[in-house]
Coordinates of C-alpha atoms in Angstrom, one line a residue:
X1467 CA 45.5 16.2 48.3
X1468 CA 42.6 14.1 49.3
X1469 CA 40.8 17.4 49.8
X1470 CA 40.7 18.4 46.1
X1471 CA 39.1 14.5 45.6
X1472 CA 36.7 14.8 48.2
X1473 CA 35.4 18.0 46.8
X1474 CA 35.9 16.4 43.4
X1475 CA 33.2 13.9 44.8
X1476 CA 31.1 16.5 46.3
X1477 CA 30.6 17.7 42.4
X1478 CA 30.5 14.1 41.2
X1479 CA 27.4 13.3 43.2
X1480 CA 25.9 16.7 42.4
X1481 CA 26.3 16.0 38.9
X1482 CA 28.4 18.9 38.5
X1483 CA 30.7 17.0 36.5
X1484 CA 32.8 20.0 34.9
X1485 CA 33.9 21.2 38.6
X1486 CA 34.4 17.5 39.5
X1487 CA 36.6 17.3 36.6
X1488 CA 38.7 20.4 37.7
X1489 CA 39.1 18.7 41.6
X1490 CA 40.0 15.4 40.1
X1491 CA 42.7 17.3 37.7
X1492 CA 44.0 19.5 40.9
X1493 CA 44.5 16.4 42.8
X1494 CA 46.5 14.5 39.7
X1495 CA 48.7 17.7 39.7
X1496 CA 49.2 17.4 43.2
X1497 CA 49.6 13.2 43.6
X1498 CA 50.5 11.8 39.4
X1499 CA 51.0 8.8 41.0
X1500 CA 47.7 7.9 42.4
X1501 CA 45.5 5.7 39.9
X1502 CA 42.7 6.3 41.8
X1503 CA 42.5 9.8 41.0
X1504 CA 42.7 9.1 37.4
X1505 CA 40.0 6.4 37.2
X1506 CA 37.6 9.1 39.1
X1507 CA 38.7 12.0 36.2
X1508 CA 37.8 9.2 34.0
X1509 CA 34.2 8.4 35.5
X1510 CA 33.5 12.4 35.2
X1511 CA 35.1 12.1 31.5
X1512 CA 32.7 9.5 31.0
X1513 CA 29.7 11.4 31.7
X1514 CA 31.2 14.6 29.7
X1515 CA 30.7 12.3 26.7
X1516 CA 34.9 13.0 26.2
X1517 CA 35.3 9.0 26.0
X1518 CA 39.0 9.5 24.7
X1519 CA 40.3 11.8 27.0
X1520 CA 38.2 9.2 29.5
X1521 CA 40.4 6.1 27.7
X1522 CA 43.3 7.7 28.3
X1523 CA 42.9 8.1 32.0
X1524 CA 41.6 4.7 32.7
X1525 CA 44.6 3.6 30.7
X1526 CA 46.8 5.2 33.0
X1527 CA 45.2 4.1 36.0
X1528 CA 45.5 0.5 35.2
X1529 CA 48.7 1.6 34.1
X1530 CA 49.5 2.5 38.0
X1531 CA 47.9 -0.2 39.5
X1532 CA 47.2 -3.6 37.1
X1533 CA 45.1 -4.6 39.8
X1534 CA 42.7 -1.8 39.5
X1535 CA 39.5 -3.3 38.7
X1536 CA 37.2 -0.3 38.1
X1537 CA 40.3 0.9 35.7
X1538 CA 39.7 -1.7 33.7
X1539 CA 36.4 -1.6 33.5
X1540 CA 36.2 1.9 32.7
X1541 CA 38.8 1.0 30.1
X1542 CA 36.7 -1.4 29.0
X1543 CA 33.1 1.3 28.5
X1544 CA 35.2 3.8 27.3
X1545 CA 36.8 1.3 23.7
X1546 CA 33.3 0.0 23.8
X1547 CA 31.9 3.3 23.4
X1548 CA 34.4 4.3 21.1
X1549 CA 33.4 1.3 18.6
X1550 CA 37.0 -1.0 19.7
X1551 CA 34.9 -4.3 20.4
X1552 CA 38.6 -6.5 20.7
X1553 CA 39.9 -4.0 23.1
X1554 CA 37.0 -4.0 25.2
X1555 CA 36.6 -7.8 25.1
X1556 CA 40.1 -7.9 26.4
X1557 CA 39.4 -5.8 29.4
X1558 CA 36.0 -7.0 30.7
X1559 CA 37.7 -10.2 30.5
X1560 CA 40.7 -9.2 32.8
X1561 CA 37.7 -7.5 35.1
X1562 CA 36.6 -10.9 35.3
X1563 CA 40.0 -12.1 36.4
X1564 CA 40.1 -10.0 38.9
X1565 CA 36.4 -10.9 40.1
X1566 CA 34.7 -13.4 38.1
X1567 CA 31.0 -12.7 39.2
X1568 CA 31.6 -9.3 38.1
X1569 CA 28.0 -9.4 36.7
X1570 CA 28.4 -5.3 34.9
X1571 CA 31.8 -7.0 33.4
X1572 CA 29.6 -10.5 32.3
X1573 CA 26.9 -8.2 30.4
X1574 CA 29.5 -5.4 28.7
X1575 CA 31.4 -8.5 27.4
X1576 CA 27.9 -9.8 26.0
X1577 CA 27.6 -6.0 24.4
X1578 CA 31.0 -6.5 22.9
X1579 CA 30.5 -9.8 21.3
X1580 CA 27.2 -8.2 19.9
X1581 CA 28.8 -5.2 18.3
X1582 CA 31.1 -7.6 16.8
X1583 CA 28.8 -9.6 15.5
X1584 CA 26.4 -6.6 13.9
X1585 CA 29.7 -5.5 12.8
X1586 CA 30.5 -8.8 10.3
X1587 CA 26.7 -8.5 9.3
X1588 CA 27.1 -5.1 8.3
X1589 CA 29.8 -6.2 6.2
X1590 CA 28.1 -8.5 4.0
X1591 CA 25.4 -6.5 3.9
X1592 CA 27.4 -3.6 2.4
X1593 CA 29.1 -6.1 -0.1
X1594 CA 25.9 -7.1 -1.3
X1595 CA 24.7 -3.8 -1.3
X1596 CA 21.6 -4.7 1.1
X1597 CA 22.1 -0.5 2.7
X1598 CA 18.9 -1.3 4.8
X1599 CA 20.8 -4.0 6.5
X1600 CA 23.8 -2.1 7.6
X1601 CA 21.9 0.9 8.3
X1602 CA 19.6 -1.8 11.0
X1603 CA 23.3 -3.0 12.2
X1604 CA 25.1 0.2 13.3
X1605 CA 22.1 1.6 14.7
X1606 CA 21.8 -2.0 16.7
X1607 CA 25.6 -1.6 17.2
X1608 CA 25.4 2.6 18.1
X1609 CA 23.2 1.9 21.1
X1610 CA 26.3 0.5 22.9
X1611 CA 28.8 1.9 21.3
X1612 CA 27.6 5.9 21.2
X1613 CA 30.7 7.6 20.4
X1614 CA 31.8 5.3 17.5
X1615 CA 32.7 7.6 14.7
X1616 CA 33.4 4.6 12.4
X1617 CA 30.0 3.4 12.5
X1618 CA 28.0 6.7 12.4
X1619 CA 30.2 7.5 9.3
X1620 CA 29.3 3.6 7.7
X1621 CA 26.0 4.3 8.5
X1622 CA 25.8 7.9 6.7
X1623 CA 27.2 6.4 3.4
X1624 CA 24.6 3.6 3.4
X1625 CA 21.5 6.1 4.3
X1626 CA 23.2 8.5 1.5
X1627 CA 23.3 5.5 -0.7
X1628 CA 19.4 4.9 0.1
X1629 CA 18.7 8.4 -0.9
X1630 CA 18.0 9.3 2.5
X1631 CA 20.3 12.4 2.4
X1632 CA 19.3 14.7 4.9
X1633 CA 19.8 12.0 7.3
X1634 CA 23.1 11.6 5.9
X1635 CA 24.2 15.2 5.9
X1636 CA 23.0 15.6 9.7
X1637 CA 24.9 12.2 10.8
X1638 CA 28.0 13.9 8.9
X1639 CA 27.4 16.8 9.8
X1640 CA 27.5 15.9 13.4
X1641 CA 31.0 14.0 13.2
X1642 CA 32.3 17.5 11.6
X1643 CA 31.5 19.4 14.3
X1644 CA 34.1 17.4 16.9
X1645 CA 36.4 16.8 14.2
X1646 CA 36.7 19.2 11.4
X1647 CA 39.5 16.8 9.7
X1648 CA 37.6 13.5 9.6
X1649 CA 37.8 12.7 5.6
X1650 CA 35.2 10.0 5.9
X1651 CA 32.5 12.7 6.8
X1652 CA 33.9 15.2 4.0
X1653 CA 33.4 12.2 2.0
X1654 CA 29.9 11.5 3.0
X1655 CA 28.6 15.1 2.7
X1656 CA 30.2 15.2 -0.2
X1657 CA 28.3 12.2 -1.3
X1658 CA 25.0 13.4 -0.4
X1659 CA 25.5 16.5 -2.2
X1660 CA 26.7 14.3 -5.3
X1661 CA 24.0 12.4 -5.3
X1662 CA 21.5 15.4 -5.3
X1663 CA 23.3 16.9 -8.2
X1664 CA 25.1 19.8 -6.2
X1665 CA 28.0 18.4 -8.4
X1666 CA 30.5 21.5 -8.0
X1667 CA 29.7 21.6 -4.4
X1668 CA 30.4 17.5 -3.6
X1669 CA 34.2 18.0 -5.7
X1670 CA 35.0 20.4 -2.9
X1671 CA 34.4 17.8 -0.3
X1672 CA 35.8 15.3 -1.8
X1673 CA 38.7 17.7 -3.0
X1674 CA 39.2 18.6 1.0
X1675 CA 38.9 14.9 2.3
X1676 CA 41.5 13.8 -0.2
X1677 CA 43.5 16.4 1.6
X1678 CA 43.3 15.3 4.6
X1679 CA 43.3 11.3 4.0
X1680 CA 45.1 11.1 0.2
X1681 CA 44.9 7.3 0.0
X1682 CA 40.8 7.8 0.3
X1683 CA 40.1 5.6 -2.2
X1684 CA 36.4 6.2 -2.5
X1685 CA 36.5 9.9 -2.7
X1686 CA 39.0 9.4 -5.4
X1687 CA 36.5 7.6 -7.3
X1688 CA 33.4 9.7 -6.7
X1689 CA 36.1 12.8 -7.7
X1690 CA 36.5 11.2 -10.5
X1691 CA 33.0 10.5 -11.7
X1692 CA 31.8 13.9 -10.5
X1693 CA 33.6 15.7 -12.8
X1694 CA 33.1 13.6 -15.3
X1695 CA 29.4 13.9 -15.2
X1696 CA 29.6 17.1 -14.8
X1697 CA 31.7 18.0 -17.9
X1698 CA 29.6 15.4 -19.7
X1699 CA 26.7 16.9 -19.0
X1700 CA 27.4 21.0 -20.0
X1701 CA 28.6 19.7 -23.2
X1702 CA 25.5 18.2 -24.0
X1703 CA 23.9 21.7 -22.6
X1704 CA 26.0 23.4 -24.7
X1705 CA 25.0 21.2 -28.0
X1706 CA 21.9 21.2 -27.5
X1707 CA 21.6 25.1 -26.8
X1708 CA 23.5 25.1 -30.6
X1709 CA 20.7 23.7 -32.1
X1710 CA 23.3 20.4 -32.5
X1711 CA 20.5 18.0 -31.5
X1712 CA 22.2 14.9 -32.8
X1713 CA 25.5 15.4 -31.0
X1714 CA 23.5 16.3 -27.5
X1715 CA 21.3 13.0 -27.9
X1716 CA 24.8 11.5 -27.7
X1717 CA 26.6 13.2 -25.4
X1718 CA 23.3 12.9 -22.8
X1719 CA 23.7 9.4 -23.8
X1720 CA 27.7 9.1 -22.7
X1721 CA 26.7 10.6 -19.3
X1722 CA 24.4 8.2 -18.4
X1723 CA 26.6 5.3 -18.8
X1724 CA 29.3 7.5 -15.9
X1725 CA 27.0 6.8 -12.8
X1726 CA 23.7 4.6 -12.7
X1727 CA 24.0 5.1 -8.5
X1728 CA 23.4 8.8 -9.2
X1729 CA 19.7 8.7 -9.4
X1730 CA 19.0 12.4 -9.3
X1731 CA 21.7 13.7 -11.7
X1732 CA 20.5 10.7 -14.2
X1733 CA 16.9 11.6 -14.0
X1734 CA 17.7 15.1 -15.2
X1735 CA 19.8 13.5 -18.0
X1736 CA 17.3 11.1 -19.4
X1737 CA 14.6 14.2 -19.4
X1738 CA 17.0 16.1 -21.5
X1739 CA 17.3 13.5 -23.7
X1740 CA 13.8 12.9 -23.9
X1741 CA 13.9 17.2 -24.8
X1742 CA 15.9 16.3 -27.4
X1743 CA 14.2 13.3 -29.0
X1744 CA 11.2 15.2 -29.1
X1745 CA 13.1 18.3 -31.0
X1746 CA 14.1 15.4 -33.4
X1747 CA 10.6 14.3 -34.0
X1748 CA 11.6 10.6 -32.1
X1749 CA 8.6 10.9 -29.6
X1750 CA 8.4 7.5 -28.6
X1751 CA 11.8 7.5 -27.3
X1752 CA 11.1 10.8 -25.9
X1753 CA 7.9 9.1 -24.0
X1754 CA 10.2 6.2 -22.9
X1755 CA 13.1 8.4 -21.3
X1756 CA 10.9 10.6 -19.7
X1757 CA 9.0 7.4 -17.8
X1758 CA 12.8 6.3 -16.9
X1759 CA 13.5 9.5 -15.7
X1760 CA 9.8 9.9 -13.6
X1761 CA 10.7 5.7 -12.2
X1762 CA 14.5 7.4 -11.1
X1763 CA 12.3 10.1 -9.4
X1764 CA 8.6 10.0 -8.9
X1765 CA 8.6 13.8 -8.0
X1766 CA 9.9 15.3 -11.3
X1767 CA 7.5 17.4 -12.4
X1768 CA 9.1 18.5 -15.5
X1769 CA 9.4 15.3 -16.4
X1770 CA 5.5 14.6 -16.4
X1771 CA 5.2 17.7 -18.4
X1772 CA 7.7 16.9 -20.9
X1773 CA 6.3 12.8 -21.3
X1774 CA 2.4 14.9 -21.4
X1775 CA 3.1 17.0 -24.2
X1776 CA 4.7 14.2 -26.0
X1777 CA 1.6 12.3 -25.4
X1778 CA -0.7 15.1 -26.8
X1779 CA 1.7 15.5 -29.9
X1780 CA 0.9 11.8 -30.2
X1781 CA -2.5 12.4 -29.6
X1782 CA -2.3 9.8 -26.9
X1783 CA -4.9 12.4 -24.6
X1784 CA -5.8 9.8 -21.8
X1785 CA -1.8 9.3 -20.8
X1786 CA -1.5 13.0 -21.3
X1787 CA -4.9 13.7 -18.9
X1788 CA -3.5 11.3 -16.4
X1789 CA 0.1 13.2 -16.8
X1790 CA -1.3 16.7 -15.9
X1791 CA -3.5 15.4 -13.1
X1792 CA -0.3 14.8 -11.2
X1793 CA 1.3 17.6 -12.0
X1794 CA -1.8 19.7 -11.0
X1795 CA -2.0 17.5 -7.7
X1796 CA 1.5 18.2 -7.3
X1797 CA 1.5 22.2 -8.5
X1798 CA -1.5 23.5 -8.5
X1799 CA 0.0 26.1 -11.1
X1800 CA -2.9 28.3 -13.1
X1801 CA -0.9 27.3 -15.8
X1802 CA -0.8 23.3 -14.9
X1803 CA -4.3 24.1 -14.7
X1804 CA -4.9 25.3 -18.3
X1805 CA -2.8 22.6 -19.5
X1806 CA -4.9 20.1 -17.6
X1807 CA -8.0 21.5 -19.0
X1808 CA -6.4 21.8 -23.3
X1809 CA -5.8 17.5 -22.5
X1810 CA -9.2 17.2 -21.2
X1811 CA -11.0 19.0 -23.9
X1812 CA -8.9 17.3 -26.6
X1813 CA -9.5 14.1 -24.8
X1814 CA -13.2 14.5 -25.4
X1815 CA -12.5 15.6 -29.1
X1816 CA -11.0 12.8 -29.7
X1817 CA -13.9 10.8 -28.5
X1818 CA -16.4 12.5 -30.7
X1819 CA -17.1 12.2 -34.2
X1820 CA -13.5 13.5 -36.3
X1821 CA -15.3 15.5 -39.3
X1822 CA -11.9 15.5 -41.0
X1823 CA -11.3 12.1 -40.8
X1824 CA -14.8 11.5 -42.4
X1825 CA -13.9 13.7 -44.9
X1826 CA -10.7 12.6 -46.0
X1827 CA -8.3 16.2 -44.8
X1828 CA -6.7 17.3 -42.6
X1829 CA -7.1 19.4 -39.5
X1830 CA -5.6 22.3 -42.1
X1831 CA -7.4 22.0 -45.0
X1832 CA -8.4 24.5 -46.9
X1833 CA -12.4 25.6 -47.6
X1834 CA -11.4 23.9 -51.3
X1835 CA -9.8 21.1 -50.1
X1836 CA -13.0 20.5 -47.8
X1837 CA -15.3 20.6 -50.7
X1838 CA -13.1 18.3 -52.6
X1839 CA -13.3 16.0 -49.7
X1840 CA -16.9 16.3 -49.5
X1841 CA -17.0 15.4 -53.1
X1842 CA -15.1 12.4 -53.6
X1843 CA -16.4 10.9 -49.7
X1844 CA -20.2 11.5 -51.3
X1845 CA -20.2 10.2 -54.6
X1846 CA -18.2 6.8 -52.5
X1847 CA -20.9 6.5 -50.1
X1848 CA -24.4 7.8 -52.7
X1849 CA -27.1 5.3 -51.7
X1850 CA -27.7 5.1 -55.6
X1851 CA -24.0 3.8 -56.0
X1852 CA -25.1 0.6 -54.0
X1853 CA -28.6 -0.2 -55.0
X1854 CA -27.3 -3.2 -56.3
X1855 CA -25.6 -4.3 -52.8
X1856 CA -27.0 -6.9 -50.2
X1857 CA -29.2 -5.0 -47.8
X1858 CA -26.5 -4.2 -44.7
X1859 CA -24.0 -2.9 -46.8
X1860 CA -27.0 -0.4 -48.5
X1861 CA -27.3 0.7 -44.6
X1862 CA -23.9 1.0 -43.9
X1863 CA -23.5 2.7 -46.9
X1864 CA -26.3 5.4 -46.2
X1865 CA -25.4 5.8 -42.8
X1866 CA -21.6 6.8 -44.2
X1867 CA -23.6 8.8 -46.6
X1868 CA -25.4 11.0 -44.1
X1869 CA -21.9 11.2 -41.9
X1870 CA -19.9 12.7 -45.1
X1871 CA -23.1 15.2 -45.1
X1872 CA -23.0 16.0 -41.3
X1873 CA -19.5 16.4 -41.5
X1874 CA -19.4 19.0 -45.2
X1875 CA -22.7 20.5 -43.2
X1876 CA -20.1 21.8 -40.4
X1877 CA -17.3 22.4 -41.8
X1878 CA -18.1 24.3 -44.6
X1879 CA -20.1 26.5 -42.4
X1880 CA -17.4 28.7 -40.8
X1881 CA -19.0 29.5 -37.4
X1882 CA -20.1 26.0 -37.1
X1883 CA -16.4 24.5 -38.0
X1884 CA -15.1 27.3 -35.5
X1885 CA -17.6 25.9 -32.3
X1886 CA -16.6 22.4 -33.6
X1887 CA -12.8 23.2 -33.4
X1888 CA -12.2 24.8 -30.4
X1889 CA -14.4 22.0 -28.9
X1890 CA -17.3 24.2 -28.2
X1891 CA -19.7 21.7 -29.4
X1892 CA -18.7 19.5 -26.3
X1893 CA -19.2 22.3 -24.0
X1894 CA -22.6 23.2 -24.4
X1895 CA -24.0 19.8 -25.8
X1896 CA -23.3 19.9 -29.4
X1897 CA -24.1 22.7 -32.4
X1898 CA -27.9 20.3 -33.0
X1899 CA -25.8 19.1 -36.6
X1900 CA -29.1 16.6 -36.9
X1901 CA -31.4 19.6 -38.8
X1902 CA -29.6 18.9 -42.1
X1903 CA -31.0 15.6 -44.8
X1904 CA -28.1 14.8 -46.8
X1905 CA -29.6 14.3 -49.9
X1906 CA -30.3 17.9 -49.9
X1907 CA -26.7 19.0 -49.2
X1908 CA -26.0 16.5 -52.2
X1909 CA -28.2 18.3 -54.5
X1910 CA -27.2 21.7 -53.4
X1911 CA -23.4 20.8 -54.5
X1912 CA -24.0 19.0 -57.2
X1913 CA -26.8 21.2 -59.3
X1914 CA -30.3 19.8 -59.8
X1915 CA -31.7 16.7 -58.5
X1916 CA -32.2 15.3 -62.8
X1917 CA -28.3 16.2 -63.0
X1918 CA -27.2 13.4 -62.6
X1919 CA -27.8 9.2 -62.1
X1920 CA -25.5 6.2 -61.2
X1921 CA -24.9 4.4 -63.9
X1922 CA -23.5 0.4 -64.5
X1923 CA -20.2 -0.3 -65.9
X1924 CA -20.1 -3.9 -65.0
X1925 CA -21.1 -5.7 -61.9
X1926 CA -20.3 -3.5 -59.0
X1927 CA -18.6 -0.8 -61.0
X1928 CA -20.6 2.4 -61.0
X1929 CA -19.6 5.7 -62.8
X1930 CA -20.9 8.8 -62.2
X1931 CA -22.6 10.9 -65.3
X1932 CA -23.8 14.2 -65.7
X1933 CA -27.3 14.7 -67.7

């Protein structure tokens, strides 16, 4: 029997440990008895990464022979690997029994105390919901203890809960591969796909983990709340595609109170909201849920575009500027592009002289409702009207005067008021508006320069008469 061992050896040292592993298994065939040959299968277990199978044949080893120190010690690696800190403890310590300067034996004990301690710390970092912490913890504990599903899967959740998810998935992932059935990775994946609003997708997993652990209390919960969003959410869809705008502002409303940990799902709800507070003319609101949804995600671009074309209906054309800049920096879209360029230009309009607002109208009015403007805004401002005033308000007066002139001057000229709104003007450096005295655009609309005077009706009171 020794043969098979020796050549068992041979492989060891060779580090061919899968034919070692077959030598080792011929010789337990041939001698059960012999703890010896079980600690070596163990060793070559060891190095195969197969830490249970290795558990089990150091158990047996020690089980042969209590006296076995290296069974114990392997024992010992093989729980501390597998994440049992209490069951390692106990055999480094009976290593120690056996040979108390067992200096390998003093320094695993030292790792198992560690793990045990980043192990509480991880705990109270999960209560208080510090992710970062426990993430640090496991990955402090992981470096002795490699093959410890438990803390790969505690440290999945938390990097899932961090929004780290394709970390998550691939640590999940991993676990899955071994061990198909583990309802702690279902859960995870399922969490990261939750959490990035694959909501169908994540009740599957958690459907399948339930299945296979159906006291899983956490994937009962998330179940629970997936659907629930979910269903929330298509009816608000579903109103708001109805034209129901009032009953989708609600029902968007409902679904954000489900979940506030679901960052990505509730970003998408607060910009549909925001779509529906601007369909019900409440664009402030609209502006606010759309910055709620950009803070939940700083990547949302239809967010920005939504919260920019609130701000230009609010004629608010810096925020909007600023909003299409990062969407252009983000997209550079021919059509992010155009919309960039319509918030500059109106940005600059803005800045400019507003002939309208001189005149009283709107940006509609009609060519009557200009001259009526032009009308009332002259007679106001006619120097004549003020000759009795101190001096500044005579200048402020005129100057308002010639404005109402520049102003009727380009607006009633309908090339001019065309250049001027489509913003031409600030292309090519204004349409030259200062050729034009306003005394003569006065006289021209109202008849001849003896038609007409100021006259007093008691201090400060002027009326206007015709001759």
């Amino acid at each position: 029997f020794s043969g098979f061992k020796e050549q068992g050896n041979a492989f060891y040292i060779n580090k061919d440990y899968a034919e070692a592993f077959n030598y080792y298994s011929k010789a337990i065939d041939m001698c059960p008895k012999n703890a010896s040959y079980y600690g070596n299968r163990a060793a070559t277990l060891m190095m195969l990464y197969r830490y249970r199978e290795a558990l089990e044949d150091s158990q047996q080893a020690v089980r042969l022979d209590n006296d076995f120190m290296k069974g114990h010690l392997r024992e010992g690696k093989c729980h501390l690997s597998l994440g049992n800190a209490m069951a390692a403890s106990r055999c480094f310590q009976r290593v120690l029994e056996l040979e108390p300067d067992n200096s390998q034996a003093q320094q695993e004990l030292k790792n198992a105390e560690s793990i045990l301690e980043y192990e509480k710390m991880a705990e109270i970092g999960f209560e208080k919901r510090d992710f970062r912490m426990v993430v640090f913890c496991m990955d402090r504990a992981l470096e002795a203890a490699a093959a410890c599903h438990r803390f790969k899967i505690l440290k999945a959740e938390c990097l899932a809960l961090l929004g780290r998810y394709a970390e998550a998935q691939s640590v999940a992932s991993d676990i899955l591969r071994i061990d198909s059935t583990n309802a702690d990775a279902l859960y995870v994946r399922g969490l990261c796909l939750y959490y990035e609003d694959c909501i169908e997708k994540a009740v599957q997993f958690f459907v399948q983990a339930l299945r296979m652990a159906p006291d899983h209390d956490k994937a009962r919960l998330a179940c629970r709340d997936a659907k629930a969003l979910k269903a929330k959410k298509e009816e608000g869809n579903t109103a708001f595609k109805e034209g129901n705008y009032d009953a989708a502002y609600e029902l968007y409303s409902e679904a954000l109170t489900i979940d506030p940990n679901n960052i990505k799902t509730n970003a998408k709800l607060y910009c549909n909201r925001a779509t529906v507070g601007s369909k019900l003319k409440r664009l402030e609101q609209a502006i606010e849920d759309c910055t709620k949804a950009i803070k939940l995600d700083e990547t949302y671009v239809k967010a920005y575009l939504r919260r920019a074309q609130c701000y230009m209906d609010t004629e608010q054309y810096e925020e909007a500027v600023r909003d299409y800049e990062k969407v252009y920096q983000t997209e550079k879209t021919k059509e992010h592009k155009h919309l960039l360029k319509h918030a500059q230009l109106e940005l600059k309009k803005s800045k400019r002289k507003d002939y309208y607002k001189v005149l009283g109208v709107n940006k509609n009015a009609t060519e009557d409702e200009i001259k009526k403007g032009y009308r009332k805004r002259a007679l106001l401002h006619h120097p004549d009207r003020h000759s009795g005033a101190s001096p500044e308000l005579q200048k402020e007066e005129e100057k308002k005067f010639k404005e109402v002139g520049e102003a009727f001057s380009v607006l009633s000229d309908p090339k001019k008021k065309s250049r001027y709104d489509s913003g031409q003007d600030l292309e090519d450096d204004g349409m030259n508006v200062g050729d034009f005295d306003a005394n003569n655009i006065f006289k021209a609309f109202f008849g001849s320069p003896g038609g007409f005077s100021f006259e007093a009706s008691g201090p400060g009171n002027f009326f206007f008469q015709f001759g």
